[in-house]
């Protein structure tokens, strides 16, 4: 078995598989990448148990077969290759990698211990890759980092005839993003947020095909195929907690608010929910924070609809800036009261909604 | 006391002091920065015990005095300021920082616990700042990271009528750099390598004044003054171990060798000195490495002077690439034998010399 391939294409393509492969694992084969040769292509398969990735690269192949090598060692060798072209050849239980005057003989690992997951043969549905990446990427922050219920560490995908929604929540905040596109699938699934991060990196500006199988989501886009293990358990009924009535709605530039909150929150007490206070009165929002080093404040003009009563609310500063992250225009901040959730939306771009529960004050 | 100053100048200047101040310290005052106001300038003083830094910034000051605030909190506030100008005002045990519609009131810390080191009144000597930075920066890698003798974790400065040399060694390798300039001082001092890193960052392309005091080196350059605590103990007599006779000298492009060694060393056994082997024969250098994953090799053309015998040498790959780091042209690799030190120099730039002790083979 012998392959000729461009170094640049090999390095770029392999990097996507290498990134998901754990450097160390208690599972001895999980650090390996499987390399399939044949059909005028080179295919790499890697896995971290939650996510399997396979990618194919057109190549001038003679012979066919499969080998396994340590993924990160192979990746280091490939990145450092001196020439423009690389020859890979399997001989004597070794993979010979030759480029210019440089050569490596990498010992083959046991092929049976390398990951060899099955990938979907067919995909029932399709979405625009960049739109799915935006949806997942913009709500992912709201998933929990560590929470007693594992399901909070996932991103839910709601796929139906009605539409496609990505949603994440950690119980104190929530974000969803509605795609304009309909996939053709009818399913509600939860993907671990870490797998979501990798999927967002892999998705390109071309269609992504989808298939939901037994406990897994299969994606195919461009040269990549992915299996993502789904989370079990019941995702919270978030619609129930999104308020419908907002006595007060204020409008102000989203990024200016994010910068102001970041600035003021330097003084916030990190051990007391990183609290910032918002006081709204007479068309001015005062943003304040106080902690053991002192206190900060900043004033912004806002436009206020509904009641013109004075309003005082407190938030975790980080939750506010995370929620504001995807917004670039005017924020519509809909307030349902000092202890019930606030909504953050952008009227000029209705795909995204964030909800943040205020901190209890006093 | 009140000051008006540009945010950009304040942030840039303060960053150099903030960087040396420890974020946490068992010494409760060491996280503070002292701010002196008066004489139409704002002065910041910070310390990490090994290094004291003072910097002055011209400013529109009314009143005079000194206060202390937590350095990293002050730095975070300053970096995030929204406007182009900042007002600092001391009132009621607080430092009020105002910029545009933003304001912070930072509680003052106890001035007596903040660092207040003495800085040299006069400096006896002077060197070009960029040349001193180059000398220190190019040899610093050869200092030990952790070694039973603390002195190996320092960089020695030899200052005399003869010249100015920076030298570092960890016992297995050595680097020195000779400045063209003579300082006017006559001293041999050893500065901790960590302090050297900060000094290199502070030095700019203007003259640096030097003074050696009791256990410390004082530097003044541009807007900065620095005291660096010196290391005690006897620096090894490195001249004694630099060989004078080289049966073989080979010449080859330095950066091509560095890249080749990096490439080949992917296969080297990191637990066995990261060993690479060099075989020189008939105008060709073979660079090889072998470890538990396999083996790599690369061939380079070299020109060989002296004996035309075959030569086999082994090195720690990292020591070779570190030593080659400052070299950009043709390397002259002077070999005194398989177990005695090799010298790396660049005939076109004679300021720098590196010495690497080969690994014992067989």
PDB file of N, CA and C in Angstrom, chain A residues 20 46-54 117-120 123 132 136 153-157 159 185 188-200 202-203 208-220 224-232:
ATOM      1  N   UNK A  20      -9.947  15.942  17.892  1.00  0.00           N
ATOM      2  CA  UNK A  20     -10.894  15.293  18.807  1.00  0.00           C
ATOM      3  C   UNK A  20     -10.277  14.085  19.516  1.00  0.00           C
ATOM      4  N   UNK A  46     -11.117   8.898  13.709  1.00  0.00           N
ATOM      5  CA  UNK A  46     -10.729   9.085  15.108  1.00  0.00           C
ATOM      6  C   UNK A  46     -11.967   9.208  15.962  1.00  0.00           C
ATOM      7  N   UNK A  47     -11.798   9.036  17.268  1.00  0.00           N
ATOM      8  CA  UNK A  47     -12.948   9.075  18.169  1.00  0.00           C
ATOM      9  C   UNK A  47     -12.521   9.491  19.564  1.00  0.00           C
ATOM     10  N   UNK A  48     -13.440  10.132  20.274  1.00  0.00           N
ATOM     11  CA  UNK A  48     -13.225  10.336  21.714  1.00  0.00           C
ATOM     12  C   UNK A  48     -14.387   9.726  22.501  1.00  0.00           C
ATOM     13  N   UNK A  49     -15.040   8.764  21.910  1.00  0.00           N
ATOM     14  CA  UNK A  49     -16.218   8.065  22.442  1.00  0.00           C
ATOM     15  C   UNK A  49     -17.488   8.907  22.311  1.00  0.00           C
ATOM     16  N   UNK A  50     -17.440  10.196  22.667  1.00  0.00           N
ATOM     17  CA  UNK A  50     -18.626  11.041  22.474  1.00  0.00           C
ATOM     18  C   UNK A  50     -18.790  11.432  21.009  1.00  0.00           C
ATOM     19  N   UNK A  51     -17.674  11.485  20.296  1.00  0.00           N
ATOM     20  CA  UNK A  51     -17.693  11.993  18.933  1.00  0.00           C
ATOM     21  C   UNK A  51     -16.762  11.131  18.080  1.00  0.00           C
ATOM     22  N   UNK A  52     -17.260  10.666  16.941  1.00  0.00           N
ATOM     23  CA  UNK A  52     -16.419   9.973  15.951  1.00  0.00           C
ATOM     24  C   UNK A  52     -16.314  10.886  14.740  1.00  0.00           C
ATOM     25  N   UNK A  53     -15.123  10.996  14.182  1.00  0.00           N
ATOM     26  CA  UNK A  53     -14.938  11.815  12.982  1.00  0.00           C
ATOM     27  C   UNK A  53     -14.239  10.976  11.920  1.00  0.00           C
ATOM     28  N   UNK A  54     -14.743  11.052  10.690  1.00  0.00           N
ATOM     29  CA  UNK A  54     -14.069  10.410   9.560  1.00  0.00           C
ATOM     30  C   UNK A  54     -13.938  11.447   8.459  1.00  0.00           C
ATOM     31  N   UNK A 117     -15.712   3.040  14.262  1.00  0.00           N
ATOM     32  CA  UNK A 117     -17.167   3.190  14.378  1.00  0.00           C
ATOM     33  C   UNK A 117     -17.841   3.082  13.018  1.00  0.00           C
ATOM     34  N   UNK A 118     -19.126   2.720  13.054  1.00  0.00           N
ATOM     35  CA  UNK A 118     -19.922   2.727  11.821  1.00  0.00           C
ATOM     36  C   UNK A 118     -20.437   4.144  11.584  1.00  0.00           C
ATOM     37  N   UNK A 119     -20.440   4.561  10.341  1.00  0.00           N
ATOM     38  CA  UNK A 119     -21.013   5.864   9.994  1.00  0.00           C
ATOM     39  C   UNK A 119     -22.283   5.627   9.177  1.00  0.00           C
ATOM     40  N   UNK A 120     -23.180   6.606   9.220  1.00  0.00           N
ATOM     41  CA  UNK A 120     -24.475   6.443   8.543  1.00  0.00           C
ATOM     42  C   UNK A 120     -24.272   6.257   7.045  1.00  0.00           C
ATOM     43  N   UNK A 123     -28.502   9.780   4.791  1.00  0.00           N
ATOM     44  CA  UNK A 123     -28.948  10.865   5.659  1.00  0.00           C
ATOM     45  C   UNK A 123     -30.297  11.354   5.158  1.00  0.00           C
ATOM     46  N   UNK A 132     -26.380  26.180  10.653  1.00  0.00           N
ATOM     47  CA  UNK A 132     -26.384  25.274  11.805  1.00  0.00           C
ATOM     48  C   UNK A 132     -25.234  25.613  12.753  1.00  0.00           C
ATOM     49  N   UNK A 136     -25.784  26.661  16.700  1.00  0.00           N
ATOM     50  CA  UNK A 136     -25.138  25.931  17.795  1.00  0.00           C
ATOM     51  C   UNK A 136     -24.134  26.826  18.519  1.00  0.00           C
ATOM     52  N   UNK A 153     -25.657  20.089  30.472  1.00  0.00           N
ATOM     53  CA  UNK A 153     -24.378  20.282  29.778  1.00  0.00           C
ATOM     54  C   UNK A 153     -24.488  19.988  28.282  1.00  0.00           C
ATOM     55  N   UNK A 154     -25.728  19.906  27.797  1.00  0.00           N
ATOM     56  CA  UNK A 154     -25.953  19.627  26.386  1.00  0.00           C
ATOM     57  C   UNK A 154     -26.647  20.772  25.676  1.00  0.00           C
ATOM     58  N   UNK A 155     -26.642  20.712  24.356  1.00  0.00           N
ATOM     59  CA  UNK A 155     -27.405  21.649  23.531  1.00  0.00           C
ATOM     60  C   UNK A 155     -28.508  20.833  22.850  1.00  0.00           C
ATOM     61  N   UNK A 156     -29.751  21.309  22.992  1.00  0.00           N
ATOM     62  CA  UNK A 156     -30.875  20.598  22.400  1.00  0.00           C
ATOM     63  C   UNK A 156     -31.113  21.094  20.976  1.00  0.00           C
ATOM     64  N   UNK A 157     -31.357  20.145  20.083  1.00  0.00           N
ATOM     65  CA  UNK A 157     -31.773  20.481  18.724  1.00  0.00           C
ATOM     66  C   UNK A 157     -33.208  20.020  18.548  1.00  0.00           C
ATOM     67  N   UNK A 159     -35.932  19.535  15.815  1.00  0.00           N
ATOM     68  CA  UNK A 159     -36.069  19.437  14.360  1.00  0.00           C
ATOM     69  C   UNK A 159     -37.499  19.017  14.051  1.00  0.00           C
ATOM     70  N   UNK A 185     -36.282  16.455   9.186  1.00  0.00           N
ATOM     71  CA  UNK A 185     -36.335  15.467  10.270  1.00  0.00           C
ATOM     72  C   UNK A 185     -37.376  15.897  11.292  1.00  0.00           C
ATOM     73  N   UNK A 188     -36.195  15.427  18.580  1.00  0.00           N
ATOM     74  CA  UNK A 188     -35.658  16.316  19.618  1.00  0.00           C
ATOM     75  C   UNK A 188     -34.487  15.584  20.251  1.00  0.00           C
ATOM     76  N   UNK A 189     -33.306  16.147  20.125  1.00  0.00           N
ATOM     77  CA  UNK A 189     -32.098  15.455  20.583  1.00  0.00           C
ATOM     78  C   UNK A 189     -31.233  16.433  21.371  1.00  0.00           C
ATOM     79  N   UNK A 190     -30.356  15.885  22.229  1.00  0.00           N
ATOM     80  CA  UNK A 190     -29.459  16.717  23.033  1.00  0.00           C
ATOM     81  C   UNK A 190     -28.026  16.245  22.807  1.00  0.00           C
ATOM     82  N   UNK A 191     -27.181  17.158  22.314  1.00  0.00           N
ATOM     83  CA  UNK A 191     -25.783  16.847  22.001  1.00  0.00           C
ATOM     84  C   UNK A 191     -24.901  17.461  23.087  1.00  0.00           C
ATOM     85  N   UNK A 192     -23.922  16.710  23.633  1.00  0.00           N
ATOM     86  CA  UNK A 192     -23.034  17.293  24.650  1.00  0.00           C
ATOM     87  C   UNK A 192     -22.378  18.571  24.118  1.00  0.00           C
ATOM     88  N   UNK A 193     -22.295  19.597  24.979  1.00  0.00           N
ATOM     89  CA  UNK A 193     -21.777  20.899  24.533  1.00  0.00           C
ATOM     90  C   UNK A 193     -20.348  20.787  23.993  1.00  0.00           C
ATOM     91  N   UNK A 194     -19.542  19.894  24.557  1.00  0.00           N
ATOM     92  CA  UNK A 194     -18.173  19.735  24.045  1.00  0.00           C
ATOM     93  C   UNK A 194     -18.172  19.202  22.618  1.00  0.00           C
ATOM     94  N   UNK A 195     -19.082  18.282  22.325  1.00  0.00           N
ATOM     95  CA  UNK A 195     -19.189  17.788  20.950  1.00  0.00           C
ATOM     96  C   UNK A 195     -19.687  18.899  20.037  1.00  0.00           C
ATOM     97  N   UNK A 196     -20.603  19.728  20.568  1.00  0.00           N
ATOM     98  CA  UNK A 196     -21.111  20.854  19.785  1.00  0.00           C
ATOM     99  C   UNK A 196     -19.958  21.766  19.357  1.00  0.00           C
ATOM    100  N   UNK A 197     -19.021  22.023  20.280  1.00  0.00           N
ATOM    101  CA  UNK A 197     -17.870  22.884  19.945  1.00  0.00           C
ATOM    102  C   UNK A 197     -17.111  22.328  18.743  1.00  0.00           C
ATOM    103  N   UNK A 198     -16.881  21.020  18.735  1.00  0.00           N
ATOM    104  CA  UNK A 198     -16.133  20.409  17.629  1.00  0.00           C
ATOM    105  C   UNK A 198     -16.948  20.429  16.342  1.00  0.00           C
ATOM    106  N   UNK A 199     -18.245  20.175  16.452  1.00  0.00           N
ATOM    107  CA  UNK A 199     -19.104  20.183  15.259  1.00  0.00           C
ATOM    108  C   UNK A 199     -19.109  21.576  14.634  1.00  0.00           C
ATOM    109  N   UNK A 200     -19.187  22.614  15.476  1.00  0.00           N
ATOM    110  CA  UNK A 200     -19.172  23.992  14.963  1.00  0.00           C
ATOM    111  C   UNK A 200     -17.876  24.248  14.194  1.00  0.00           C
ATOM    112  N   UNK A 202     -16.093  22.029  12.613  1.00  0.00           N
ATOM    113  CA  UNK A 202     -16.027  21.222  11.383  1.00  0.00           C
ATOM    114  C   UNK A 202     -16.949  21.739  10.286  1.00  0.00           C
ATOM    115  N   UNK A 203     -18.067  22.352  10.686  1.00  0.00           N
ATOM    116  CA  UNK A 203     -19.065  22.748   9.695  1.00  0.00           C
ATOM    117  C   UNK A 203     -18.527  23.854   8.807  1.00  0.00           C
ATOM    118  N   UNK A 208     -25.095  20.507   5.211  1.00  0.00           N
ATOM    119  CA  UNK A 208     -24.757  19.401   6.099  1.00  0.00           C
ATOM    120  C   UNK A 208     -25.953  18.447   6.121  1.00  0.00           C
ATOM    121  N   UNK A 209     -25.648  17.175   5.889  1.00  0.00           N
ATOM    122  CA  UNK A 209     -26.699  16.162   5.913  1.00  0.00           C
ATOM    123  C   UNK A 209     -26.810  15.595   7.318  1.00  0.00           C
ATOM    124  N   UNK A 210     -28.043  15.265   7.716  1.00  0.00           N
ATOM    125  CA  UNK A 210     -28.279  14.800   9.084  1.00  0.00           C
ATOM    126  C   UNK A 210     -29.062  13.496   9.099  1.00  0.00           C
ATOM    127  N   UNK A 211     -28.773  12.701  10.108  1.00  0.00           N
ATOM    128  CA  UNK A 211     -29.532  11.481  10.345  1.00  0.00           C
ATOM    129  C   UNK A 211     -29.510  11.230  11.847  1.00  0.00           C
ATOM    130  N   UNK A 212     -30.659  10.982  12.428  1.00  0.00           N
ATOM    131  CA  UNK A 212     -30.707  10.644  13.844  1.00  0.00           C
ATOM    132  C   UNK A 212     -30.870   9.140  13.976  1.00  0.00           C
ATOM    133  N   UNK A 213     -29.934   8.508  14.642  1.00  0.00           N
ATOM    134  CA  UNK A 213     -29.994   7.060  14.826  1.00  0.00           C
ATOM    135  C   UNK A 213     -30.198   6.713  16.283  1.00  0.00           C
ATOM    136  N   UNK A 214     -29.952   5.479  16.633  1.00  0.00           N
ATOM    137  CA  UNK A 214     -30.144   5.012  18.009  1.00  0.00           C
ATOM    138  C   UNK A 214     -29.082   5.656  18.901  1.00  0.00           C
ATOM    139  N   UNK A 215     -29.467   6.703  19.608  1.00  0.00           N
ATOM    140  CA  UNK A 215     -28.536   7.340  20.540  1.00  0.00           C
ATOM    141  C   UNK A 215     -27.457   8.165  19.895  1.00  0.00           C
ATOM    142  N   UNK A 216     -27.569   8.442  18.604  1.00  0.00           N
ATOM    143  CA  UNK A 216     -26.521   9.261  17.990  1.00  0.00           C
ATOM    144  C   UNK A 216     -27.057  10.112  16.845  1.00  0.00           C
ATOM    145  N   UNK A 217     -26.368  11.232  16.637  1.00  0.00           N
ATOM    146  CA  UNK A 217     -26.659  12.111  15.511  1.00  0.00           C
ATOM    147  C   UNK A 217     -25.526  11.951  14.505  1.00  0.00           C
ATOM    148  N   UNK A 218     -25.877  11.659  13.242  1.00  0.00           N
ATOM    149  CA  UNK A 218     -24.858  11.553  12.197  1.00  0.00           C
ATOM    150  C   UNK A 218     -24.927  12.787  11.313  1.00  0.00           C
ATOM    151  N   UNK A 219     -23.759  13.358  11.043  1.00  0.00           N
ATOM    152  CA  UNK A 219     -23.651  14.531  10.180  1.00  0.00           C
ATOM    153  C   UNK A 219     -22.678  14.223   9.060  1.00  0.00           C
ATOM    154  N   UNK A 220     -22.931  14.754   7.884  1.00  0.00           N
ATOM    155  CA  UNK A 220     -21.965  14.654   6.789  1.00  0.00           C
ATOM    156  C   UNK A 220     -21.944  15.994   6.087  1.00  0.00           C
ATOM    157  N   UNK A 224     -16.279  15.587   5.563  1.00  0.00           N
ATOM    158  CA  UNK A 224     -16.340  15.050   6.913  1.00  0.00           C
ATOM    159  C   UNK A 224     -17.608  14.282   7.198  1.00  0.00           C
ATOM    160  N   UNK A 225     -17.456  13.239   7.993  1.00  0.00           N
ATOM    161  CA  UNK A 225     -18.601  12.556   8.573  1.00  0.00           C
ATOM    162  C   UNK A 225     -18.399  12.536  10.079  1.00  0.00           C
ATOM    163  N   UNK A 226     -19.486  12.734  10.797  1.00  0.00           N
ATOM    164  CA  UNK A 226     -19.422  12.803  12.250  1.00  0.00           C
ATOM    165  C   UNK A 226     -20.543  11.974  12.844  1.00  0.00           C
ATOM    166  N   UNK A 227     -20.231  11.224  13.907  1.00  0.00           N
ATOM    167  CA  UNK A 227     -21.258  10.657  14.778  1.00  0.00           C
ATOM    168  C   UNK A 227     -21.140  11.342  16.124  1.00  0.00           C
ATOM    169  N   UNK A 228     -22.207  11.919  16.600  1.00  0.00           N
ATOM    170  CA  UNK A 228     -22.193  12.515  17.937  1.00  0.00           C
ATOM    171  C   UNK A 228     -23.121  11.708  18.827  1.00  0.00           C
ATOM    172  N   UNK A 229     -22.578  11.201  19.929  1.00  0.00           N
ATOM    173  CA  UNK A 229     -23.380  10.466  20.893  1.00  0.00           C
ATOM    174  C   UNK A 229     -24.373  11.430  21.542  1.00  0.00           C
ATOM    175  N   UNK A 230     -25.609  11.043  21.647  1.00  0.00           N
ATOM    176  CA  UNK A 230     -26.620  11.921  22.237  1.00  0.00           C
ATOM    177  C   UNK A 230     -26.706  11.711  23.747  1.00  0.00           C
ATOM    178  N   UNK A 231     -27.162  12.746  24.438  1.00  0.00           N
ATOM    179  CA  UNK A 231     -27.340  12.645  25.883  1.00  0.00           C
ATOM    180  C   UNK A 231     -28.709  12.041  26.165  1.00  0.00           C
ATOM    181  N   UNK A 232     -28.759  11.239  27.216  1.00  0.00           N
ATOM    182  CA  UNK A 232     -30.043  10.681  27.639  1.00  0.00           C
ATOM    183  C   UNK A 232     -30.638  11.560  28.725  1.00  0.00           C
TER     184      UNK A 232
END
